[in-house]
Amino acid sequence: MNTILRPVLHFIFKDFYSLKDLENPEFSEKLIKLRNQAKKFSNIPGKINKEMDMEECKVDGGIYYRFQYKNNKTNKKVFYIHGGGFFLEALKLHWELCYKLSKETGCEIIFPIYPLIPESNAEQTHNMLLSVYKEIINNCNTEDLTIIGDSAGGALALTVPMYIRDNGLPVPNEIVLISPGFNIGETNEEETERLKEIVKYDLILGELPVSKIKKLWRGNLDEKDYRNNALEGSLQGLPRITMFSGTHDILNIPARRLVNRMKKEGHPYCYEELENGKHCYIVFKPAGKDFELIKTRVLGN
């Protein structure tokens, strides 16, 4: 097993699942405590500081990093939104993926450290990410910009472009969603049967207290506000969406819903589904044809 993955999964199983029977405010208090414990998995790899030109920038609501491989630079930029259930900071896995992406494509990585639950919510996080985006496009052609996100960040990688569009700003050139964290919501009979089977194999999200997390994330937003529920948002005006999902991920259920919707609406898309693929399999192992496809999107192909 990946040496980075092993302690992360141990943390998820042993510590986080112990919260599933708690209610607020104890749930929120324990969530913060576990996040602090998980910071040991969040250190920026030393090779990024060594091999990348790196800058820390501030906006209202948080900070973001800009970094680019010193020996291979292009005009391409990636706005990367990390996953973590809306409550975890970026993990070393996320930094490693972005390091490899920059090294192999020459792109500059824009890496926001966005507000998390329980202290913040969807509205505050979207405002912070919009502020970062506004700064970036001051000196960037949006035709060179790709927004990528995984898991919770994958949901944001769809809703943030919607928010960008609704604020009258030019949208990025490409959207890439890795195992996006869309709401599962109500399921039909076929989905219900599939979900029962998937849960047996989903070692990451199978027992996650999703409803409690989503309640904190929603804050005061309406249930159908797309900042809370990405699949409620309009796709009009958005660029091509490239999405990856595995069949051993409970979030494959809403991912397929989005595919069906894009087909019906004629929205440009590319969907890659890995049979028996786990949640965020690309983040755990950024290699192979799926990672190569992401690189082509970053390079504008």
PDB file of N, CA and C in Angstrom, residues 198-260:
ATOM      1  N   ILE A 198     -21.959  -0.930  -3.268  1.00  0.00           N
ATOM      2  CA  ILE A 198     -20.763  -0.085  -3.242  1.00  0.00           C
ATOM      3  C   ILE A 198     -20.247   0.098  -1.826  1.00  0.00           C
ATOM      4  N   VAL A 199     -21.148   0.265  -0.880  1.00  0.00           N
ATOM      5  CA  VAL A 199     -20.756   0.492   0.514  1.00  0.00           C
ATOM      6  C   VAL A 199     -19.851  -0.628   1.032  1.00  0.00           C
ATOM      7  N   LYS A 200     -20.022  -1.815   0.513  1.00  0.00           N
ATOM      8  CA  LYS A 200     -19.200  -2.950   0.948  1.00  0.00           C
ATOM      9  C   LYS A 200     -17.727  -2.750   0.587  1.00  0.00           C
ATOM     10  N   TYR A 201     -17.479  -1.954  -0.455  1.00  0.00           N
ATOM     11  CA  TYR A 201     -16.121  -1.788  -0.970  1.00  0.00           C
ATOM     12  C   TYR A 201     -15.528  -0.405  -0.708  1.00  0.00           C
ATOM     13  N   ASP A 202     -16.379   0.566  -0.413  1.00  0.00           N
ATOM     14  CA  ASP A 202     -15.894   1.939  -0.221  1.00  0.00           C
ATOM     15  C   ASP A 202     -15.319   2.079   1.183  1.00  0.00           C
ATOM     16  N   LEU A 203     -14.001   1.952   1.285  1.00  0.00           N
ATOM     17  CA  LEU A 203     -13.327   1.977   2.580  1.00  0.00           C
ATOM     18  C   LEU A 203     -13.109   3.386   3.111  1.00  0.00           C
ATOM     19  N   ILE A 204     -13.377   4.390   2.294  1.00  0.00           N
ATOM     20  CA  ILE A 204     -13.131   5.771   2.715  1.00  0.00           C
ATOM     21  C   ILE A 204     -14.420   6.470   3.119  1.00  0.00           C
ATOM     22  N   LEU A 205     -15.441   6.395   2.269  1.00  0.00           N
ATOM     23  CA  LEU A 205     -16.663   7.165   2.512  1.00  0.00           C
ATOM     24  C   LEU A 205     -17.839   6.327   2.994  1.00  0.00           C
ATOM     25  N   GLY A 206     -17.674   5.006   3.029  1.00  0.00           N
ATOM     26  CA  GLY A 206     -18.796   4.122   3.309  1.00  0.00           C
ATOM     27  C   GLY A 206     -19.547   4.421   4.587  1.00  0.00           C
ATOM     28  N   GLU A 207     -18.829   4.844   5.645  1.00  0.00           N
ATOM     29  CA  GLU A 207     -19.488   5.099   6.929  1.00  0.00           C
ATOM     30  C   GLU A 207     -19.351   6.557   7.366  1.00  0.00           C
ATOM     31  N   LEU A 208     -19.021   7.411   6.442  1.00  0.00           N
ATOM     32  CA  LEU A 208     -18.843   8.823   6.771  1.00  0.00           C
ATOM     33  C   LEU A 208     -20.170   9.445   7.210  1.00  0.00           C
ATOM     34  N   PRO A 209     -20.191  10.247   8.288  1.00  0.00           N
ATOM     35  CA  PRO A 209     -21.430  10.921   8.726  1.00  0.00           C
ATOM     36  C   PRO A 209     -21.747  12.112   7.823  1.00  0.00           C
ATOM     37  N   VAL A 210     -22.094  11.801   6.574  1.00  0.00           N
ATOM     38  CA  VAL A 210     -22.251  12.823   5.542  1.00  0.00           C
ATOM     39  C   VAL A 210     -23.302  13.858   5.910  1.00  0.00           C
ATOM     40  N   SER A 211     -24.436  13.433   6.450  1.00  0.00           N
ATOM     41  CA  SER A 211     -25.527  14.372   6.731  1.00  0.00           C
ATOM     42  C   SER A 211     -25.105  15.436   7.744  1.00  0.00           C
ATOM     43  N   LYS A 212     -24.311  15.059   8.729  1.00  0.00           N
ATOM     44  CA  LYS A 212     -23.858  16.023   9.739  1.00  0.00           C
ATOM     45  C   LYS A 212     -22.861  17.010   9.142  1.00  0.00           C
ATOM     46  N   ILE A 213     -21.990  16.498   8.288  1.00  0.00           N
ATOM     47  CA  ILE A 213     -21.018  17.360   7.622  1.00  0.00           C
ATOM     48  C   ILE A 213     -21.733  18.349   6.704  1.00  0.00           C
ATOM     49  N   LYS A 214     -22.685  17.851   5.911  1.00  0.00           N
ATOM     50  CA  LYS A 214     -23.387  18.714   4.965  1.00  0.00           C
ATOM     51  C   LYS A 214     -24.224  19.778   5.665  1.00  0.00           C
ATOM     52  N   LYS A 215     -24.749  19.469   6.825  1.00  0.00           N
ATOM     53  CA  LYS A 215     -25.523  20.462   7.576  1.00  0.00           C
ATOM     54  C   LYS A 215     -24.630  21.621   7.998  1.00  0.00           C
ATOM     55  N   LEU A 216     -23.442  21.316   8.466  1.00  0.00           N
ATOM     56  CA  LEU A 216     -22.487  22.367   8.833  1.00  0.00           C
ATOM     57  C   LEU A 216     -22.054  23.149   7.601  1.00  0.00           C
ATOM     58  N   TRP A 217     -21.839  22.439   6.506  1.00  0.00           N
ATOM     59  CA  TRP A 217     -21.392  23.068   5.267  1.00  0.00           C
ATOM     60  C   TRP A 217     -22.459  24.008   4.712  1.00  0.00           C
ATOM     61  N   ARG A 218     -23.719  23.609   4.763  1.00  0.00           N
ATOM     62  CA  ARG A 218     -24.804  24.420   4.196  1.00  0.00           C
ATOM     63  C   ARG A 218     -24.963  25.750   4.912  1.00  0.00           C
ATOM     64  N   GLY A 219     -24.778  25.764   6.227  1.00  0.00           N
ATOM     65  CA  GLY A 219     -24.965  27.001   6.974  1.00  0.00           C
ATOM     66  C   GLY A 219     -26.383  27.510   6.825  1.00  0.00           C
ATOM     67  N   ASN A 220     -26.524  28.762   6.392  1.00  0.00           N
ATOM     68  CA  ASN A 220     -27.849  29.369   6.226  1.00  0.00           C
ATOM     69  C   ASN A 220     -28.355  29.331   4.786  1.00  0.00           C
ATOM     70  N   LEU A 221     -27.629  28.640   3.915  1.00  0.00           N
ATOM     71  CA  LEU A 221     -28.054  28.562   2.521  1.00  0.00           C
ATOM     72  C   LEU A 221     -29.277  27.669   2.371  1.00  0.00           C
ATOM     73  N   ASP A 222     -30.049  27.939   1.327  1.00  0.00           N
ATOM     74  CA  ASP A 222     -31.167  27.067   0.997  1.00  0.00           C
ATOM     75  C   ASP A 222     -30.634  25.702   0.575  1.00  0.00           C
ATOM     76  N   GLU A 223     -31.388  24.671   0.856  1.00  0.00           N
ATOM     77  CA  GLU A 223     -30.969  23.304   0.523  1.00  0.00           C
ATOM     78  C   GLU A 223     -30.635  23.165  -0.958  1.00  0.00           C
ATOM     79  N   LYS A 224     -31.351  23.899  -1.817  1.00  0.00           N
ATOM     80  CA  LYS A 224     -31.157  23.774  -3.257  1.00  0.00           C
ATOM     81  C   LYS A 224     -30.198  24.818  -3.835  1.00  0.00           C
ATOM     82  N   ASP A 225     -29.578  25.608  -2.992  1.00  0.00           N
ATOM     83  CA  ASP A 225     -28.549  26.541  -3.459  1.00  0.00           C
ATOM     84  C   ASP A 225     -27.373  25.725  -3.998  1.00  0.00           C
ATOM     85  N   TYR A 226     -26.926  26.032  -5.214  1.00  0.00           N
ATOM     86  CA  TYR A 226     -25.879  25.201  -5.816  1.00  0.00           C
ATOM     87  C   TYR A 226     -24.567  25.239  -5.046  1.00  0.00           C
ATOM     88  N   ARG A 227     -24.361  26.289  -4.235  1.00  0.00           N
ATOM     89  CA  ARG A 227     -23.148  26.318  -3.415  1.00  0.00           C
ATOM     90  C   ARG A 227     -23.179  25.222  -2.355  1.00  0.00           C
ATOM     91  N   ASN A 228     -24.366  24.758  -2.048  1.00  0.00           N
ATOM     92  CA  ASN A 228     -24.541  23.642  -1.122  1.00  0.00           C
ATOM     93  C   ASN A 228     -24.698  22.318  -1.862  1.00  0.00           C
ATOM     94  N   ASN A 229     -25.351  22.358  -3.000  1.00  0.00           N
ATOM     95  CA  ASN A 229     -25.652  21.145  -3.760  1.00  0.00           C
ATOM     96  C   ASN A 229     -25.338  21.396  -5.228  1.00  0.00           C
ATOM     97  N   ALA A 230     -24.169  20.957  -5.655  1.00  0.00           N
ATOM     98  CA  ALA A 230     -23.652  21.293  -6.983  1.00  0.00           C
ATOM     99  C   ALA A 230     -24.589  20.898  -8.116  1.00  0.00           C
ATOM    100  N   LEU A 231     -25.285  19.790  -7.972  1.00  0.00           N
ATOM    101  CA  LEU A 231     -26.124  19.307  -9.061  1.00  0.00           C
ATOM    102  C   LEU A 231     -27.395  20.124  -9.241  1.00  0.00           C
ATOM    103  N   GLU A 232     -27.633  21.083  -8.350  1.00  0.00           N
ATOM    104  CA  GLU A 232     -28.766  22.004  -8.500  1.00  0.00           C
ATOM    105  C   GLU A 232     -28.407  23.200  -9.383  1.00  0.00           C
ATOM    106  N   GLY A 233     -27.129  23.376  -9.683  1.00  0.00           N
ATOM    107  CA  GLY A 233     -26.691  24.547 -10.432  1.00  0.00           C
ATOM    108  C   GLY A 233     -26.823  24.376 -11.936  1.00  0.00           C
ATOM    109  N   SER A 234     -26.920  25.503 -12.635  1.00  0.00           N
ATOM    110  CA  SER A 234     -26.992  25.491 -14.092  1.00  0.00           C
ATOM    111  C   SER A 234     -25.597  25.293 -14.687  1.00  0.00           C
ATOM    112  N   LEU A 235     -25.526  24.527 -15.774  1.00  0.00           N
ATOM    113  CA  LEU A 235     -24.263  24.313 -16.485  1.00  0.00           C
ATOM    114  C   LEU A 235     -24.057  25.338 -17.591  1.00  0.00           C
ATOM    115  N   GLN A 236     -25.036  26.180 -17.796  1.00  0.00           N
ATOM    116  CA  GLN A 236     -24.965  27.154 -18.886  1.00  0.00           C
ATOM    117  C   GLN A 236     -23.746  28.052 -18.726  1.00  0.00           C
ATOM    118  N   GLY A 237     -23.000  28.216 -19.806  1.00  0.00           N
ATOM    119  CA  GLY A 237     -21.847  29.108 -19.791  1.00  0.00           C
ATOM    120  C   GLY A 237     -20.576  28.496 -19.239  1.00  0.00           C
ATOM    121  N   LEU A 238     -20.649  27.251 -18.784  1.00  0.00           N
ATOM    122  CA  LEU A 238     -19.458  26.592 -18.256  1.00  0.00           C
ATOM    123  C   LEU A 238     -18.702  25.887 -19.381  1.00  0.00           C
ATOM    124  N   PRO A 239     -17.395  25.687 -19.212  1.00  0.00           N
ATOM    125  CA  PRO A 239     -16.609  25.005 -20.237  1.00  0.00           C
ATOM    126  C   PRO A 239     -16.801  23.494 -20.176  1.00  0.00           C
ATOM    127  N   ARG A 240     -16.055  22.802 -20.998  1.00  0.00           N
ATOM    128  CA  ARG A 240     -16.075  21.334 -20.980  1.00  0.00           C
ATOM    129  C   ARG A 240     -15.735  20.814 -19.580  1.00  0.00           C
ATOM    130  N   ILE A 241     -16.429  19.777 -19.178  1.00  0.00           N
ATOM    131  CA  ILE A 241     -16.204  19.145 -17.876  1.00  0.00           C
ATOM    132  C   ILE A 241     -15.625  17.750 -18.103  1.00  0.00           C
ATOM    133  N   THR A 242     -14.448  17.510 -17.548  1.00  0.00           N
ATOM    134  CA  THR A 242     -13.836  16.188 -17.577  1.00  0.00           C
ATOM    135  C   THR A 242     -13.942  15.604 -16.176  1.00  0.00           C
ATOM    136  N   MET A 243     -14.537  14.434 -16.058  1.00  0.00           N
ATOM    137  CA  MET A 243     -14.805  13.869 -14.734  1.00  0.00           C
ATOM    138  C   MET A 243     -14.316  12.428 -14.649  1.00  0.00           C
ATOM    139  N   PHE A 244     -13.777  12.101 -13.465  1.00  0.00           N
ATOM    140  CA  PHE A 244     -13.287  10.756 -13.184  1.00  0.00           C
ATOM    141  C   PHE A 244     -14.017  10.201 -11.964  1.00  0.00           C
ATOM    142  N   SER A 245     -14.426   8.941 -12.046  1.00  0.00           N
ATOM    143  CA  SER A 245     -15.115   8.312 -10.922  1.00  0.00           C
ATOM    144  C   SER A 245     -14.884   6.810 -10.966  1.00  0.00           C
ATOM    145  N   GLY A 246     -14.839   6.177  -9.787  1.00  0.00           N
ATOM    146  CA  GLY A 246     -14.674   4.734  -9.699  1.00  0.00           C
ATOM    147  C   GLY A 246     -15.948   4.072  -9.217  1.00  0.00           C
ATOM    148  N   THR A 247     -16.165   2.830  -9.624  1.00  0.00           N
ATOM    149  CA  THR A 247     -17.416   2.148  -9.284  1.00  0.00           C
ATOM    150  C   THR A 247     -17.447   1.627  -7.850  1.00  0.00           C
ATOM    151  N   HIS A 248     -16.327   1.691  -7.124  1.00  0.00           N
ATOM    152  CA  HIS A 248     -16.308   1.332  -5.704  1.00  0.00           C
ATOM    153  C   HIS A 248     -16.265   2.577  -4.824  1.00  0.00           C
ATOM    154  N   ASP A 249     -16.899   3.626  -5.301  1.00  0.00           N
ATOM    155  CA  ASP A 249     -16.995   4.911  -4.605  1.00  0.00           C
ATOM    156  C   ASP A 249     -18.478   5.264  -4.537  1.00  0.00           C
ATOM    157  N   ILE A 250     -19.001   5.504  -3.333  1.00  0.00           N
ATOM    158  CA  ILE A 250     -20.432   5.814  -3.231  1.00  0.00           C
ATOM    159  C   ILE A 250     -20.796   7.068  -4.021  1.00  0.00           C
ATOM    160  N   LEU A 251     -19.811   7.945  -4.251  1.00  0.00           N
ATOM    161  CA  LEU A 251     -20.078   9.167  -5.005  1.00  0.00           C
ATOM    162  C   LEU A 251     -20.164   8.917  -6.509  1.00  0.00           C
ATOM    163  N   ASN A 252     -19.983   7.666  -6.909  1.00  0.00           N
ATOM    164  CA  ASN A 252     -20.221   7.294  -8.297  1.00  0.00           C
ATOM    165  C   ASN A 252     -21.700   7.436  -8.651  1.00  0.00           C
ATOM    166  N   ILE A 253     -22.563   7.334  -7.642  1.00  0.00           N
ATOM    167  CA  ILE A 253     -24.014   7.473  -7.869  1.00  0.00           C
ATOM    168  C   ILE A 253     -24.344   8.864  -8.414  1.00  0.00           C
ATOM    169  N   PRO A 254     -24.012   9.958  -7.700  1.00  0.00           N
ATOM    170  CA  PRO A 254     -24.312  11.280  -8.251  1.00  0.00           C
ATOM    171  C   PRO A 254     -23.437  11.646  -9.449  1.00  0.00           C
ATOM    172  N   ALA A 255     -22.244  11.056  -9.558  1.00  0.00           N
ATOM    173  CA  ALA A 255     -21.405  11.329 -10.732  1.00  0.00           C
ATOM    174  C   ALA A 255     -22.116  10.878 -12.004  1.00  0.00           C
ATOM    175  N   ARG A 256     -22.706   9.715 -11.959  1.00  0.00           N
ATOM    176  CA  ARG A 256     -23.442   9.223 -13.128  1.00  0.00           C
ATOM    177  C   ARG A 256     -24.665  10.088 -13.425  1.00  0.00           C
ATOM    178  N   ARG A 257     -25.261  10.647 -12.379  1.00  0.00           N
ATOM    179  CA  ARG A 257     -26.398  11.559 -12.608  1.00  0.00           C
ATOM    180  C   ARG A 257     -25.950  12.770 -13.422  1.00  0.00           C
ATOM    181  N   LEU A 258     -24.777  13.306 -13.069  1.00  0.00           N
ATOM    182  CA  LEU A 258     -24.269  14.465 -13.809  1.00  0.00           C
ATOM    183  C   LEU A 258     -23.979  14.089 -15.258  1.00  0.00           C
ATOM    184  N   VAL A 259     -23.436  12.905 -15.482  1.00  0.00           N
ATOM    185  CA  VAL A 259     -23.175  12.450 -16.849  1.00  0.00           C
ATOM    186  C   VAL A 259     -24.473  12.400 -17.646  1.00  0.00           C
ATOM    187  N   ASN A 260     -25.502  11.820 -17.067  1.00  0.00           N
ATOM    188  CA  ASN A 260     -26.796  11.734 -17.757  1.00  0.00           C
ATOM    189  C   ASN A 260     -27.350  13.117 -18.062  1.00  0.00           C
TER     190      ASN A 260
END
